[in-house]
Amino acid sequence: QFPYIDFDEEIISARSGATEYYYNQAVELMKRNDKMAYREAWQSLARVKEYSGDYRDVNNLMDEARYKGISRALVSVDNHTIFNLPNEYKQQLLTVDPRGLDNAWVEFYYSDLDQNVYYDYFVVVNLRQIMVSPDQTTQKDTQHRKRIEDGFEYALDANGNVMKDSLGNDIKIPKYKTIFCTVIETLQQKSVNIQGDIEIFSDNPRRLLKREPIGAATTFEHRSARAVGDRAALDEEALKLVDIGPLPFPSDPEMIILTSDIFRKAIADALRKNRNYIQ
């Protein structure tokens, strides 16, 4: 029979010692007034809660370490082009998919609504150049032909008499003709290309950390056609096309707006690619 040993008192003493150790460690770390130290302090305070729950002012210290340990980055758009872009378009560009950006210690802001927030980083999306092509219209003609039945004629013998079949019926020979239709196809095209970059600045000290080029392009394209001649000569695809009429060309501002989804994705991709510059 083994003697009974009560470890409870030793366990309690060890937990108490660990609690005090991690608490004091966190307090010392927070005195450095450094983001990485605040994050490390938060981890130590989490150990304190794990060991002893609401030990002293651990909850308040955790809130403070959490708030002061977070890096905040403000993302904004700067328009350097000749186009006067509406604010709605700029805000649309900043509707960025946050996946892969925010984490436990980094937050991205896309509007400066709270004047009390201190930003550690500034991400500037610069629109440098917008090129919109003129309206372009090209035409091509395609001729369609089809051989179709066009009545009949009687089969005649050498004497010019109508020939009969075995049942005594007149023998008829189908007649054919070729019909024509010209499809005049119109292709409308207009394109826009936006070039820019994102710049990542730290605030303290204020310096440029990274510049990454970005761009987006899109094209308006519309096919329509009209038929000249006998539409019966057209195949199914051509018949569908000649039922489509031309469209008004988008305006230059409308073309720019069409790029918003593509450009927004380019912004998000550039942010993710350079995510390591924001700590």
C-alpha atoms as one frame of an Amber mdcrd trajectory, in Angstrom:
protein
   0.000   0.000   0.000   1.347   3.374  -1.077   1.156   6.368   1.236  -1.398
   9.063   0.243   0.195  12.368  -0.749  -1.944  15.502  -1.073  -0.632  17.599
  -3.966  -3.451  20.167  -3.840  -1.520  22.636  -1.729   1.544  22.374  -3.969
  -0.581  22.817  -7.103  -2.305  25.870  -5.643   1.037  27.332  -4.643   2.472
  26.685  -8.106  -0.543  28.258  -9.825  -0.332  31.253  -7.525   3.348  31.660
  -8.289   2.764  31.342 -12.041  -0.085  33.841 -11.877   2.064  36.400 -10.101
   4.980  35.758 -12.454   2.973  36.315 -15.636   1.138  39.295 -14.145   4.396
  41.026 -13.190   5.887  40.143 -16.557   2.929  41.759 -18.325   3.162  44.906
 -16.204   6.855  45.273 -17.019   6.249  44.688 -20.717   3.538  47.346 -20.824
   5.950  49.895 -19.363   7.925  49.738 -22.619   5.059  51.449 -24.449   5.811
  49.344 -27.525   3.250  47.544 -29.683   5.067  44.237 -29.771   5.542  44.429
 -26.006   1.816  45.111 -25.540   1.011  42.043 -27.611   3.396  39.928 -25.572
   1.888  41.384 -22.397  -1.583  40.399 -23.586  -0.390  36.809 -24.006   1.019
  36.833 -20.471  -2.235  38.256 -19.103  -4.149  35.537 -20.929  -2.058  33.028
 -18.954  -2.962  34.894 -15.763  -6.672  34.495 -16.548  -6.100  30.858 -17.370
  -4.539  30.265 -13.964  -6.543  32.549 -11.691  -9.520  34.043 -13.522 -10.168
  37.642 -12.450  -6.818  38.214 -10.791  -6.394  41.826  -9.635  -7.049  44.178
 -12.581  -6.185  41.594 -15.238  -9.285  42.361 -17.346  -8.542  46.077 -17.514
  -4.905  45.409 -18.327  -5.881  42.976 -21.082  -8.186  45.584 -22.625  -5.409
  48.166 -22.488  -2.789  45.796 -23.924  -5.186  44.763 -26.649  -6.048  48.339
 -27.655  -2.460  49.587 -27.561  -1.072  46.487 -29.267  -3.254  46.786 -32.377
  -1.809  48.410 -35.501  -4.352  50.456 -37.433  -4.030  51.241 -41.134  -6.140
  53.842 -42.924  -6.736  53.152 -46.623  -7.670  56.121 -48.832  -7.881  57.043
 -52.528  -5.993  59.936 -54.153  -7.093  60.979 -57.630  -4.258  62.478 -59.708
  -6.061  62.170 -63.053  -7.877  64.781 -65.139 -11.212  63.131 -64.372 -13.407
  64.468 -61.596 -14.425  61.219 -59.948 -17.411  61.128 -57.576 -16.778  60.217
 -53.943 -19.144  57.281 -54.388 -16.729  55.759 -56.899 -13.790  56.194 -54.526
 -15.747  54.576 -51.697 -16.704  51.741 -54.031 -13.020  51.075 -54.685 -12.461
  50.739 -50.943 -15.119  48.079 -50.461 -12.295  45.581 -50.204 -12.733  41.928
 -49.298 -11.052  41.772 -45.848 -10.101  38.101 -46.098  -6.369  37.753 -45.709
  -5.935  41.324 -44.450  -7.239  41.815 -40.916  -5.798  39.650 -38.179  -5.747
  39.664 -34.390  -3.342  42.615 -34.211  -3.905  44.548 -37.458  -7.044  46.437
 -38.446  -7.735  48.187 -41.750  -9.971  51.263 -41.878 -11.512  52.518 -45.101
 -12.957  55.794 -43.832 -11.697  58.224 -41.216 -14.905  58.486 -39.216 -13.441
  58.583 -35.714 -11.056  61.497 -35.186  -9.818  59.869 -31.970  -8.311  56.876
 -33.767  -4.544  57.014 -34.152  -3.321  55.347 -37.338   0.029  53.614 -37.422
   0.005  53.145 -41.188  -1.468  54.942 -44.164  -2.216  53.106 -47.393  -2.794
  55.504 -50.294  -4.377  54.216 -53.503  -3.134  56.612 -56.186  -5.036  56.911
 -59.455  -2.318  58.143 -61.821  -3.785  57.828 -65.305  -7.154  57.006 -66.862
  -7.263  56.372 -70.604 -10.652  56.027 -72.288 -10.708  55.144 -75.969 -13.031
  56.884 -78.432 -16.211  55.137 -79.562 -15.230  52.634 -82.239 -17.579  51.084
 -84.798 -16.541  48.526 -87.407 -18.699  46.730 -89.947 -18.351  43.616 -92.025
 -20.646  42.096 -94.637 -21.264  38.371 -94.878 -23.267  36.868 -97.730 -25.416
  33.851 -97.010 -26.963  31.640 -99.672 -29.302  28.681 -99.582 -30.745  26.403
-102.263 -34.458  25.940-101.679 -37.305  24.142-103.449 -39.300  26.438-105.730
 -42.303  24.595-107.105 -42.078  21.766-109.621 -42.312  20.899-113.300 -43.758
  17.874-115.051 -41.518  15.213-116.487 -42.061  15.005-120.247 -41.324  12.187
-122.635 -39.644  12.574-126.013 -42.958  13.576-127.527 -43.567  16.300-124.966
 -46.238  14.375-123.085 -46.442  14.267-119.283 -44.958  11.065-118.015 -46.857
   8.823-115.587 -45.650   6.683-112.730 -46.682   3.066-112.151 -49.884   4.221
-110.450 -50.818   6.498-113.297 -49.951   9.750-111.510 -48.194  12.612-113.244
 -44.481  12.600-112.539 -43.381  15.895-110.989 -39.786  17.093-110.763 -38.954
  19.593-107.955 -37.534  22.940-109.058 -34.848  24.707-106.997 -33.546  28.201
-106.721 -30.781  29.891-104.741 -31.712  32.729-102.393 -29.326  35.308-100.983
 -29.111  37.502 -97.905 -26.349  39.842 -96.809 -25.758  40.279 -93.073 -24.203
  43.635 -92.219 -22.651  43.101 -88.793 -21.706  46.054 -86.596 -19.163  45.751
 -83.775 -19.156  48.539 -81.187 -16.105  48.799 -78.932 -14.866  51.135 -76.247
 -12.172  50.516 -73.649 -10.798  52.064 -70.490  -7.455  51.530 -68.793  -6.642
  52.775 -65.297  -3.076  52.874 -63.987  -1.970  53.688 -60.482  -0.184  52.371
 -57.433  -0.586  51.835 -53.739   1.831  53.437 -51.300   2.264  52.158 -47.762
   3.528  54.686 -45.216   4.426  54.196 -41.582   3.461  57.086 -39.320   6.167
  56.945 -36.688   8.583  57.562 -38.249   6.772  58.899 -41.320   8.324  57.113
 -44.276   7.387  55.264 -47.442   7.652  51.524 -46.920   6.438  50.214 -50.264
   5.051  51.338 -53.615   3.222  48.729 -55.687   1.876  49.419 -59.209  -1.726
  48.418 -59.888  -4.036  48.713 -62.853  -7.343  47.668 -64.358  -8.871  47.582
 -67.811 -12.235  46.700 -69.258 -13.930  46.816 -72.639 -17.460  47.529 -73.775
 -18.252  45.343 -76.772 -21.571  44.875 -78.545 -22.444  43.022 -81.752 -25.549
  43.800 -83.775 -26.597  43.254 -87.381 -29.185  43.926 -90.059 -30.229  41.765
 -92.976 -30.477  42.836 -96.604 -32.180  40.261 -98.795 -34.122  37.095 -98.098
 -33.831  36.195 -94.395 -34.777  32.623 -95.250 -31.183  32.174 -96.441 -29.831
  32.704 -92.920 -28.815  30.003 -90.470 -29.971  30.018 -86.840 -26.961  31.945
 -85.518 -27.293  34.680 -88.142 -31.036  34.974 -87.497 -30.360  35.582 -83.799
 -27.755  38.215 -84.619 -29.948  40.236 -86.998 -32.566  40.509 -84.257 -30.083
  42.466 -82.125 -29.938  46.215 -82.568 -27.110  48.614 -81.702 -26.716  50.077
 -78.208 -25.781  53.590 -77.108 -22.088  53.826 -76.243 -21.354  54.226 -72.515
 -20.100  57.664 -71.539 -16.522  58.084 -70.306 -17.642  58.229 -66.635 -19.745
  55.097 -67.140 -16.735  53.300 -68.610 -14.634  54.260 -65.597 -17.302  52.949
 -63.227 -17.318  49.655 -65.150 -13.735  49.072 -63.973 -14.543  49.423 -60.270
 -14.860  45.689 -59.546 -11.619  44.856 -61.377  -9.706  47.737 -59.802 -11.035
  46.898 -56.337  -9.711  43.348 -56.740  -6.332  44.754 -57.851  -6.230  46.888
 -54.690  -7.060  43.905 -52.476  -4.453  41.715 -54.196  -1.768  44.397 -53.770
  -2.637  44.800 -50.082  -2.415  41.055 -49.485   0.844  40.817 -51.417   2.407
  43.544 -49.244   0.662  42.577 -46.030   4.003  41.987 -44.274   4.808  45.734
 -44.344   1.989  46.391 -41.879   2.909  44.837 -38.542
